[in-house]
Amino acid sequence: MLRIRGTTYHFRRIMPPALRTALNRREIWVSLKTGYQNEARKRASLLHARTTELFMQAHSVLAEPDALNRLEGLRVALRDLQSVSQSFSVPETGPVPVSAPMSKPQQQNKQTLAQKAAPLMLSGALKRFVLDSPHASADTKKATQRAVDLFLQAFGDAPVSIIGGEKAGAFRDLLFSLPASLGKRKSSLTLEEEAQRAREEGLQTLSGKSVKNHMMRLSALWNQLLQRELVTRNPWTGWSFENGQKTIRRSWATKELALLASASWHSTSVPEQTFRLVTLIAAYTGMRLGEICTLRKEDLQIIDDISCFMVRPHAETGWAPKTEAGTRVVPVHSKLLEAGVLAFKETTDDPHLIPGLETSKQGVRGAALGRAFSLLKTRIGLPAEITFHSFRHTVSTQLRNAKADIREIWIDHLLGHEATHKSQGTTTYLTSISTVNLRQTIEAISYPETAFKKIPF
C-alpha cells in the first residue's frame, strides 16, 4: 500500500479486475505528501477506506440500469482522491455519498505545511541529536560525524525513516571493501573507486573492529530516533563483523621489546625522544596511547606523598576517558621517576605534559605517533598481534602473575577496567583504593634492562 518515491511516500492500490474496464484504470497512485512513515500510514489508511467504499459502490452500480451515468461519477471521485490527500481529515463515521461535493481543504500557511511534510534527513538527525547535543562528548561527535559522512558519500542524504536493513547491509559490505588507509591521505576518489583500488592493488581493508565502530555509532543514533518514534526499528544492530581470520593482540615478548629498543627511528613528524618517552610510560603504567598523549601538566600531582598521573576528562578540549572506570589515579613508577618524567611539568611550555606531539585535524593528539609506530613495527618485522595496545596486555599479564600480594580490584582500577570481582563488599562498601596500594601494584611491573633504549629525557 505504501511506496516511496524520492523522499515522499505514495499510496498505491491495485484496482479489482472486475472494475478495471468499467472505471478505466488498473491501479490508483496518490501522493501522501510526507516523508514520515508513521504519518504516511495514517494517511494511507484513510485513502484505503475511501477506495474500499468506492469499490463497493462500483460493484453495486454495475447491476443498475443507469450504470454508465453512475460510473462516470465514480471515475470523477477516484480522480478527486488527490483532494482527500491534501486535507487528510479524520475519517468519517458513515459512508460518504459519491455525489456529495468534496469539502475544500482549509487554507494553511504554506511554510507550516512545508515544515510538517519535510522528513527528518540523516544529516539533520546527526546535527540535532549528536552535534548539537550538550550531552555528547567530543569523541562521540567526531566518530559519529565520520560514520555519517561515509554513509552520505556512499548513498547520499535520505530520510531516516526509509533507511532500513538493505541499506545498512550495503554500507557494511562497502566498509569491509575499503582500504585501511582511507582518510589517512588526500584522495579525490569516490568510495566505490577506493574499494576498486583496494581490490586491484590487493590492499589491506578495514578491519572488523573498524567496521563495527562505524555501525555502532549509527546504531547509537538510531536508538535515539527509536525512542522518539521517528523510526520503527534499528537496522544497524545484529550484524556480524568477522572478516577472515581475527588477529588477537597479545603481550610483548622480551626479544620483541629488545628489537623495538634497538630499532632506528625514521619519523620526521614525531621526535624520537617523544616516542621513547610515551612507550616507556605505556610500559610502566598500562595507560592507553590517547590517555598518555592528552595528559596535561596539572594531571601530574602529588597524592599522599606519591607522584601520580590523573587520567580524567578535559573540558577545554572535550576529551574524556574511554569509559567511566577510565577516570582514575595511576602512581608514577619508580623507573619513570628515574627517567626524569617529573621534570616535564616544569620545563615544557606546552600545557600538555608530553612534548613534540601535534593535534590532528580530527582533534586527536598523538595520531601521528600512532601511525609512526605502526610503520616502525612493520619495518622491523614485528607480527600483526603486536600493537601499541600490547603494552596494556603486558602490564595486565605481569600484574596478574606477580608474586606480590596484589588484589584483582587494584589491577582493574589501575588499568581503568570495570571491576571483575562483583561482590557486595566491592560494589557497596569499597569507595576508594589507597594510593599506597596502587603504588604497590604499579611497582610490580618490571622489564629486563635491554627492553628500552637509554635516552636522556
Short mmCIF file of C-alpha atoms in Angstrom, two decimals:
data_model
loop_
_atom_site.label_atom_id
_atom_site.label_comp_id
_atom_site.label_asym_id
_atom_site.label_seq_id
_atom_site.Cartn_x
_atom_site.Cartn_y
_atom_site.Cartn_z
CA MET A 1 0.00 0.00 0.00
CA LEU A 2 2.94 2.37 0.72
CA ARG A 3 5.54 3.25 -1.90
CA ILE A 4 8.44 5.70 -1.64
CA ARG A 5 9.40 8.00 -4.49
CA GLY A 6 12.36 10.20 -3.73
CA THR A 7 11.67 11.33 -0.17
CA THR A 8 7.86 11.22 -0.33
CA TYR A 9 5.50 8.33 0.42
CA HIS A 10 2.70 7.45 -2.01
CA PHE A 11 -0.48 5.38 -1.67
CA ARG A 12 -0.84 2.62 -4.26
CA ARG A 13 -3.76 0.24 -4.65
CA ILE A 14 -4.49 -2.26 -7.41
CA MET A 15 -7.97 -1.97 -8.97
CA PRO A 16 -10.13 -5.12 -8.63
CA PRO A 17 -10.11 -6.97 -12.00
CA ALA A 18 -13.92 -6.76 -12.33
CA LEU A 19 -13.83 -2.96 -12.14
CA ARG A 20 -10.82 -2.17 -14.34
CA THR A 21 -12.76 -1.88 -17.62
CA ALA A 22 -15.73 -0.03 -16.08
CA LEU A 23 -13.57 2.53 -14.23
CA ASN A 24 -10.91 2.68 -16.95
CA ARG A 25 -7.83 2.17 -14.71
CA ARG A 26 -5.71 -0.65 -13.30
CA GLU A 27 -4.32 0.99 -10.17
CA ILE A 28 -4.51 4.08 -8.00
CA TRP A 29 -1.49 6.25 -7.12
CA VAL A 30 -1.85 9.19 -4.71
CA SER A 31 0.93 11.28 -3.14
CA LEU A 32 0.75 11.26 0.66
CA LYS A 33 2.87 14.43 0.84
CA THR A 34 5.03 13.24 3.72
CA GLY A 35 8.36 11.54 4.28
CA TYR A 36 7.40 10.29 7.74
CA GLN A 37 6.44 6.63 7.69
CA ASN A 38 4.05 6.72 10.66
CA GLU A 39 2.18 9.73 9.26
CA ALA A 40 2.10 8.11 5.82
CA ARG A 41 0.46 5.00 7.26
CA LYS A 42 -2.27 7.08 8.86
CA ARG A 43 -2.98 8.93 5.62
CA ALA A 44 -2.85 5.73 3.59
CA SER A 45 -5.39 4.08 5.87
CA LEU A 46 -7.79 6.97 5.16
CA LEU A 47 -7.35 6.51 1.42
CA HIS A 48 -7.72 2.75 1.75
CA ALA A 49 -11.05 3.21 3.50
CA ARG A 50 -12.21 5.69 0.87
CA THR A 51 -11.18 3.49 -2.09
CA THR A 52 -12.80 0.43 -0.50
CA GLU A 53 -16.03 2.39 -0.22
CA LEU A 54 -15.82 3.44 -3.88
CA PHE A 55 -15.13 -0.14 -4.98
CA MET A 56 -18.20 -1.39 -3.10
CA GLN A 57 -20.35 1.30 -4.71
CA ALA A 58 -18.97 0.44 -8.14
CA HIS A 59 -19.87 -3.24 -7.74
CA SER A 60 -23.44 -2.32 -6.83
CA VAL A 61 -23.71 0.27 -9.63
CA LEU A 62 -22.81 -2.26 -12.33
CA ALA A 63 -26.13 -4.06 -11.79
CA GLU A 64 -28.25 -0.90 -12.14
CA PRO A 65 -29.91 0.36 -15.40
CA ASP A 66 -28.20 3.77 -15.36
CA ALA A 67 -24.79 2.25 -14.66
CA LEU A 68 -23.00 4.40 -17.23
CA ASN A 69 -24.04 7.69 -15.62
CA ARG A 70 -23.27 6.47 -12.11
CA LEU A 71 -19.90 5.02 -13.15
CA GLU A 72 -18.83 8.39 -14.54
CA GLY A 73 -19.43 9.86 -11.08
CA LEU A 74 -17.24 7.16 -9.56
CA ARG A 75 -14.47 7.87 -12.07
CA VAL A 76 -14.58 11.54 -11.04
CA ALA A 77 -14.48 10.54 -7.37
CA LEU A 78 -11.38 8.41 -8.00
CA ARG A 79 -9.66 11.30 -9.72
CA ASP A 80 -10.54 13.54 -6.77
CA LEU A 81 -8.69 11.30 -4.29
CA GLN A 82 -5.78 13.74 -4.58
CA SER A 83 -8.03 16.31 -2.89
CA VAL A 84 -8.52 13.92 0.01
CA SER A 85 -4.75 13.62 0.38
CA GLN A 86 -4.39 17.39 0.70
CA SER A 87 -6.70 17.72 3.69
CA PHE A 88 -6.35 14.32 5.38
CA SER A 89 -9.18 14.97 7.77
CA VAL A 90 -10.30 12.39 10.31
CA PRO A 91 -12.19 9.51 8.60
CA GLU A 92 -15.95 9.96 8.76
CA THR A 93 -18.09 7.53 10.75
CA GLY A 94 -20.61 6.89 7.99
CA PRO A 95 -20.46 6.32 4.24
CA VAL A 96 -19.99 9.45 2.12
CA PRO A 97 -22.23 9.64 -0.96
CA VAL A 98 -20.32 9.79 -4.19
CA SER A 99 -22.43 12.68 -5.40
CA ALA A 100 -21.64 14.75 -2.30
CA PRO A 101 -19.21 17.55 -3.09
CA MET A 102 -15.75 17.26 -1.64
CA SER A 103 -15.06 19.71 1.16
CA LYS A 104 -12.26 22.11 0.27
CA PRO A 105 -9.15 21.76 2.37
CA GLN A 106 -8.65 24.52 4.89
CA GLN A 107 -6.18 27.16 3.84
CA GLN A 108 -2.98 26.74 5.83
CA ASN A 109 0.22 28.64 5.95
CA LYS A 110 2.47 27.27 3.18
CA GLN A 111 5.52 27.39 5.41
CA THR A 112 3.73 25.36 8.12
CA LEU A 113 2.73 22.72 5.57
CA ALA A 114 6.28 22.52 4.24
CA GLN A 115 7.71 22.05 7.72
CA LYS A 116 5.18 19.35 8.54
CA ALA A 117 5.82 17.48 5.31
CA ALA A 118 9.63 17.72 5.44
CA PRO A 119 11.08 14.35 6.51
CA LEU A 120 13.92 14.13 9.01
CA MET A 121 17.04 13.58 6.92
CA LEU A 122 20.09 11.70 8.16
CA SER A 123 22.21 14.85 8.10
CA GLY A 124 19.57 16.65 10.16
CA ALA A 125 19.38 13.80 12.68
CA LEU A 126 23.17 13.92 13.10
CA LYS A 127 23.10 17.64 13.82
CA ARG A 128 20.05 17.57 16.08
CA PHE A 129 20.81 14.55 18.23
CA VAL A 130 24.63 14.42 18.22
CA LEU A 131 26.47 17.54 17.06
CA ASP A 132 24.13 19.96 18.87
CA SER A 133 23.70 17.74 21.92
CA PRO A 134 25.27 19.14 25.13
CA HIS A 135 25.49 15.58 26.48
CA ALA A 136 27.58 14.08 23.65
CA SER A 137 31.35 14.04 24.18
CA ALA A 138 33.75 15.44 21.60
CA ASP A 139 34.89 11.89 20.74
CA THR A 140 31.29 10.78 20.19
CA LYS A 141 30.59 13.75 17.94
CA LYS A 142 33.71 13.19 15.83
CA ALA A 143 33.24 9.43 15.49
CA THR A 144 29.53 9.73 14.64
CA GLN A 145 30.25 12.53 12.16
CA ARG A 146 32.82 10.29 10.48
CA ALA A 147 30.41 7.34 10.21
CA VAL A 148 27.58 9.50 8.84
CA ASP A 149 29.92 11.24 6.38
CA LEU A 150 30.94 7.85 4.96
CA PHE A 151 27.29 6.87 4.57
CA LEU A 152 26.47 10.18 2.86
CA GLN A 153 29.43 9.79 0.49
CA ALA A 154 28.23 6.33 -0.45
CA PHE A 155 24.44 6.76 -0.69
CA GLY A 156 23.64 10.46 -0.30
CA ASP A 157 21.28 12.04 2.21
CA ALA A 158 17.96 10.31 2.86
CA PRO A 159 15.06 10.36 5.33
CA VAL A 160 15.93 8.24 8.36
CA SER A 161 12.52 6.58 8.10
CA ILE A 162 13.43 4.86 4.81
CA ILE A 163 16.94 3.70 5.77
CA GLY A 164 16.48 0.02 6.56
CA GLY A 165 18.34 -3.26 6.69
CA GLU A 166 19.09 -3.34 2.97
CA LYS A 167 20.94 -0.01 3.13
CA ALA A 168 22.66 -0.90 6.41
CA GLY A 169 23.89 -4.17 4.93
CA ALA A 170 25.13 -2.45 1.78
CA PHE A 171 27.02 0.07 3.91
CA ARG A 172 28.59 -2.73 5.99
CA ASP A 173 29.71 -4.57 2.84
CA LEU A 174 31.17 -1.37 1.41
CA LEU A 175 33.11 -0.63 4.60
CA PHE A 176 34.71 -4.08 4.51
CA SER A 177 35.93 -3.40 0.97
CA LEU A 178 37.54 0.00 1.69
CA PRO A 179 41.31 0.31 2.16
CA ALA A 180 42.57 0.53 5.75
CA SER A 181 44.43 3.73 4.78
CA LEU A 182 41.16 5.54 3.98
CA GLY A 183 41.21 9.07 5.42
CA LYS A 184 44.94 8.97 6.16
CA ARG A 185 45.83 10.58 2.84
CA LYS A 186 44.28 13.06 0.44
CA SER A 187 42.16 11.42 -2.23
CA SER A 188 39.70 12.59 -4.89
CA LEU A 189 38.32 9.08 -5.44
CA THR A 190 34.78 8.08 -4.57
CA LEU A 191 34.28 5.29 -2.03
CA GLU A 192 33.42 2.85 -4.83
CA GLU A 193 36.65 3.82 -6.59
CA GLU A 194 38.58 3.41 -3.33
CA ALA A 195 37.13 -0.08 -2.93
CA GLN A 196 38.04 -0.94 -6.51
CA ARG A 197 41.59 0.32 -5.95
CA ALA A 198 41.89 -1.84 -2.84
CA ARG A 199 40.80 -4.92 -4.82
CA GLU A 200 43.09 -4.23 -7.76
CA GLU A 201 46.17 -3.46 -5.67
CA GLY A 202 45.50 -6.11 -3.02
CA LEU A 203 45.48 -3.51 -0.24
CA GLN A 204 44.63 -4.28 3.37
CA THR A 205 40.99 -3.34 4.02
CA LEU A 206 39.17 -2.02 7.08
CA SER A 207 39.18 -4.43 9.99
CA GLY A 208 36.07 -5.90 11.53
CA LYS A 209 36.66 -3.66 14.54
CA SER A 210 36.70 -0.50 12.40
CA VAL A 211 33.53 -1.54 10.57
CA LYS A 212 31.86 -2.37 13.88
CA ASN A 213 32.78 1.04 15.30
CA HIS A 214 31.13 2.85 12.38
CA MET A 215 28.00 0.69 12.60
CA MET A 216 27.79 1.14 16.39
CA ARG A 217 27.89 4.93 16.03
CA LEU A 218 24.94 4.78 13.63
CA SER A 219 23.17 2.31 15.90
CA ALA A 220 23.51 4.70 18.86
CA LEU A 221 21.99 7.50 16.77
CA TRP A 222 19.13 5.23 15.69
CA ASN A 223 18.40 4.29 19.30
CA GLN A 224 17.62 7.94 19.96
CA LEU A 225 15.39 8.09 16.88
CA LEU A 226 13.65 4.92 18.01
CA GLN A 227 12.91 6.37 21.44
CA ARG A 228 11.32 9.39 19.81
CA GLU A 229 9.33 7.16 17.41
CA LEU A 230 10.96 8.80 14.39
CA VAL A 231 11.82 5.32 13.07
CA THR A 232 10.19 1.95 13.63
CA ARG A 233 13.33 -0.18 14.03
CA ASN A 234 17.12 -0.01 14.31
CA PRO A 235 18.68 -1.59 11.17
CA TRP A 236 22.25 -1.22 12.49
CA THR A 237 22.11 -3.98 15.11
CA GLY A 238 22.60 -7.75 14.85
CA TRP A 239 25.34 -7.71 12.20
CA SER A 240 28.45 -9.90 12.19
CA PHE A 241 31.83 -8.22 11.87
CA GLU A 242 34.02 -11.23 11.26
CA ASN A 243 36.11 -10.70 8.14
CA GLY A 244 38.50 -13.55 7.75
CA GLN A 245 40.88 -14.66 10.47
CA LYS A 246 40.80 -12.42 13.53
CA THR A 247 44.10 -11.05 14.80
CA ILE A 248 44.35 -11.49 18.56
CA ARG A 249 46.54 -8.85 20.19
CA ARG A 250 48.95 -10.18 22.79
CA SER A 251 51.69 -9.14 25.20
CA TRP A 252 55.23 -8.21 24.21
CA ALA A 253 57.91 -10.90 24.32
CA THR A 254 61.29 -9.91 25.78
CA LYS A 255 63.08 -10.29 22.43
CA GLU A 256 60.43 -8.14 20.72
CA LEU A 257 60.94 -5.32 23.23
CA ALA A 258 64.69 -5.57 22.66
CA LEU A 259 64.09 -5.37 18.90
CA LEU A 260 61.97 -2.24 19.37
CA ALA A 261 64.63 -0.68 21.61
CA SER A 262 67.39 -1.27 19.05
CA ALA A 263 65.37 -0.04 16.05
CA SER A 264 66.32 3.27 14.46
CA TRP A 265 63.66 5.98 14.43
CA HIS A 266 62.84 7.42 10.98
CA SER A 267 59.76 9.57 11.61
CA THR A 268 60.01 13.29 10.88
CA SER A 269 56.61 14.15 12.41
CA VAL A 270 57.38 12.89 15.94
CA PRO A 271 60.75 13.31 17.76
CA GLU A 272 62.40 10.07 18.85
CA GLN A 273 62.62 11.34 22.43
CA THR A 274 58.82 11.76 22.48
CA PHE A 275 58.26 8.28 21.06
CA ARG A 276 60.61 6.65 23.60
CA LEU A 277 59.01 8.57 26.48
CA VAL A 278 55.46 7.60 25.51
CA THR A 279 56.35 3.91 25.12
CA LEU A 280 58.13 3.96 28.50
CA ILE A 281 55.04 5.43 30.21
CA ALA A 282 52.81 2.87 28.49
CA ALA A 283 55.06 0.00 29.58
CA TYR A 284 55.15 1.09 33.24
CA THR A 285 51.51 2.16 33.63
CA GLY A 286 49.39 0.24 31.10
CA MET A 287 47.77 3.53 30.04
CA ARG A 288 46.27 3.83 26.58
CA LEU A 289 48.05 5.86 23.90
CA GLY A 290 45.31 8.52 23.90
CA GLU A 291 45.41 8.80 27.69
CA ILE A 292 49.17 9.40 27.67
CA CYS A 293 49.19 11.88 24.79
CA THR A 294 46.40 14.02 26.31
CA LEU A 295 48.00 14.29 29.78
CA ARG A 296 48.28 17.91 30.85
CA LYS A 297 50.83 19.30 33.28
CA GLU A 298 48.22 19.64 36.02
CA ASP A 299 47.47 15.92 35.59
CA LEU A 300 50.80 15.14 37.29
CA GLN A 301 50.13 15.59 41.01
CA ILE A 302 51.32 14.55 44.47
CA ILE A 303 48.72 12.45 46.32
CA ASP A 304 49.55 11.09 49.78
CA ASP A 305 53.20 12.00 49.11
CA ILE A 306 53.14 9.84 45.94
CA SER A 307 53.56 11.24 42.41
CA CYS A 308 50.57 10.24 40.31
CA PHE A 309 49.12 10.65 36.83
CA MET A 310 45.49 11.82 36.86
CA VAL A 311 43.53 10.29 33.98
CA ARG A 312 40.40 12.44 33.77
CA PRO A 313 38.17 14.41 31.35
CA HIS A 314 39.49 17.67 29.89
CA ALA A 315 36.66 20.15 29.49
CA GLU A 316 38.78 22.59 27.48
CA THR A 317 39.24 20.08 24.62
CA GLY A 318 36.23 17.83 25.17
CA TRP A 319 38.45 14.75 25.64
CA ALA A 320 37.28 12.11 28.11
CA PRO A 321 38.43 8.60 29.12
CA LYS A 322 37.00 5.71 27.12
CA THR A 323 34.76 4.54 30.00
CA GLU A 324 33.62 5.79 33.38
CA ALA A 325 36.14 3.45 35.02
CA GLY A 326 38.83 5.09 32.87
CA THR A 327 38.86 8.13 35.17
CA ARG A 328 41.47 7.08 37.69
CA VAL A 329 44.73 7.71 39.57
CA VAL A 330 47.90 5.97 38.35
CA PRO A 331 51.03 6.25 40.56
CA VAL A 332 54.24 7.09 38.70
CA HIS A 333 56.52 4.03 38.57
CA SER A 334 60.00 4.42 40.08
CA LYS A 335 61.55 3.74 36.65
CA LEU A 336 59.66 6.73 35.26
CA LEU A 337 60.90 8.85 38.15
CA GLU A 338 64.46 7.79 37.35
CA ALA A 339 63.89 8.73 33.70
CA GLY A 340 63.00 12.27 34.75
CA VAL A 341 59.30 12.37 33.89
CA LEU A 342 58.56 14.85 36.70
CA ALA A 343 60.83 17.44 35.09
CA PHE A 344 58.49 17.83 32.12
CA LYS A 345 55.97 19.60 34.33
CA GLU A 346 58.44 22.44 34.84
CA THR A 347 60.38 22.51 31.55
CA THR A 348 57.60 22.18 28.98
CA ASP A 349 55.98 25.37 27.69
CA ASP A 350 53.05 23.49 26.21
CA PRO A 351 50.04 22.88 28.51
CA HIS A 352 50.41 19.18 27.74
CA LEU A 353 52.87 17.09 29.71
CA ILE A 354 54.28 15.19 26.70
CA PRO A 355 56.12 17.50 24.25
CA GLY A 356 56.55 17.07 20.49
CA LEU A 357 53.01 15.99 19.62
CA GLU A 358 50.54 17.73 17.32
CA THR A 359 46.76 17.55 17.31
CA SER A 360 45.29 16.16 14.09
CA LYS A 361 42.50 17.82 12.08
CA GLN A 362 40.13 15.37 13.74
CA GLY A 363 41.20 16.69 17.16
CA VAL A 364 43.27 13.63 18.14
CA ARG A 365 46.55 14.34 19.90
CA GLY A 366 49.11 11.64 19.20
CA ALA A 367 47.58 10.34 15.95
CA ALA A 368 50.88 10.91 14.13
CA LEU A 369 52.73 8.92 16.78
CA GLY A 370 50.32 6.01 16.38
CA ARG A 371 50.90 5.95 12.62
CA ALA A 372 54.67 6.25 13.04
CA PHE A 373 54.64 3.33 15.50
CA SER A 374 52.68 1.17 13.04
CA LEU A 375 55.19 1.92 10.26
CA LEU A 376 58.11 1.16 12.57
CA LYS A 377 56.76 -2.20 13.75
CA THR A 378 56.08 -3.24 10.16
CA ARG A 379 59.57 -2.18 9.07
CA ILE A 380 61.33 -4.17 11.81
CA GLY A 381 59.17 -7.25 11.26
CA LEU A 382 57.01 -7.34 14.39
CA PRO A 383 53.92 -9.58 13.96
CA ALA A 384 50.39 -8.23 13.50
CA GLU A 385 49.46 -9.39 17.02
CA ILE A 386 51.80 -6.77 18.46
CA THR A 387 50.38 -3.23 18.59
CA PHE A 388 50.85 -0.25 20.86
CA HIS A 389 47.90 -1.58 22.85
CA SER A 390 50.05 -4.64 23.62
CA PHE A 391 51.67 -2.65 26.43
CA ARG A 392 48.35 -2.84 28.29
CA HIS A 393 48.25 -6.60 27.71
CA THR A 394 51.82 -6.88 29.03
CA VAL A 395 51.09 -4.87 32.19
CA SER A 396 47.86 -6.78 32.85
CA THR A 397 49.63 -10.13 32.39
CA GLN A 398 52.57 -9.17 34.62
CA LEU A 399 50.38 -7.92 37.45
CA ARG A 400 48.11 -10.96 37.43
CA ASN A 401 51.16 -13.25 37.54
CA ALA A 402 53.04 -11.22 40.17
CA LYS A 403 54.11 -12.94 43.36
CA ALA A 404 53.33 -9.82 45.39
CA ASP A 405 50.15 -9.58 47.42
CA ILE A 406 48.07 -7.69 44.85
CA ARG A 407 44.29 -7.75 44.75
CA GLU A 408 42.44 -8.11 41.47
CA ILE A 409 40.42 -4.96 42.10
CA TRP A 410 43.61 -2.91 42.44
CA ILE A 411 44.72 -4.09 38.98
CA ASP A 412 41.31 -3.27 37.49
CA HIS A 413 41.42 0.22 38.99
CA LEU A 414 44.94 0.84 37.75
CA LEU A 415 44.06 -0.15 34.17
CA GLY A 416 40.68 1.57 34.15
CA HIS A 417 38.69 -1.65 33.83
CA GLU A 418 35.31 -2.34 35.37
CA ALA A 419 35.89 -4.46 38.47
CA THR A 420 35.92 -8.16 37.59
CA HIS A 421 35.05 -9.03 41.21
CA LYS A 422 31.43 -8.01 41.81
CA SER A 423 30.92 -8.96 45.45
CA GLN A 424 28.66 -6.85 47.68
CA GLY A 425 31.73 -5.62 49.52
CA THR A 426 33.46 -4.25 46.44
CA THR A 427 30.35 -2.70 44.86
CA THR A 428 28.83 -1.18 48.00
CA TYR A 429 31.47 -0.54 50.65
CA LEU A 430 34.70 -0.01 48.67
CA THR A 431 34.55 3.66 47.72
CA SER A 432 38.25 4.18 47.03
CA ILE A 433 41.58 2.39 46.94
CA SER A 434 44.53 3.88 48.81
CA THR A 435 47.32 5.37 46.75
CA VAL A 436 49.76 3.23 48.74
CA ASN A 437 48.06 0.06 47.46
CA LEU A 438 48.09 1.38 43.93
CA ARG A 439 51.80 2.16 44.15
CA GLN A 440 52.46 -1.34 45.45
CA THR A 441 50.58 -2.63 42.39
CA ILE A 442 52.41 -0.44 39.88
CA GLU A 443 55.84 -1.31 41.29
CA ALA A 444 55.21 -4.99 40.49
CA ILE A 445 55.81 -4.14 36.80
CA SER A 446 59.36 -4.92 35.70
CA TYR A 447 61.36 -5.43 32.49
CA PRO A 448 64.89 -6.55 31.54
CA GLU A 449 67.49 -3.82 31.14
CA THR A 450 67.52 -4.40 27.36
CA ALA A 451 63.80 -3.66 26.96
CA PHE A 452 64.08 0.10 26.45
CA LYS A 453 66.57 2.36 24.76
CA LYS A 454 68.52 4.69 27.06
CA ILE A 455 67.68 8.23 26.05
CA PRO A 456 68.14 11.30 28.29
CA PHE A 457 64.75 12.92 28.70
#
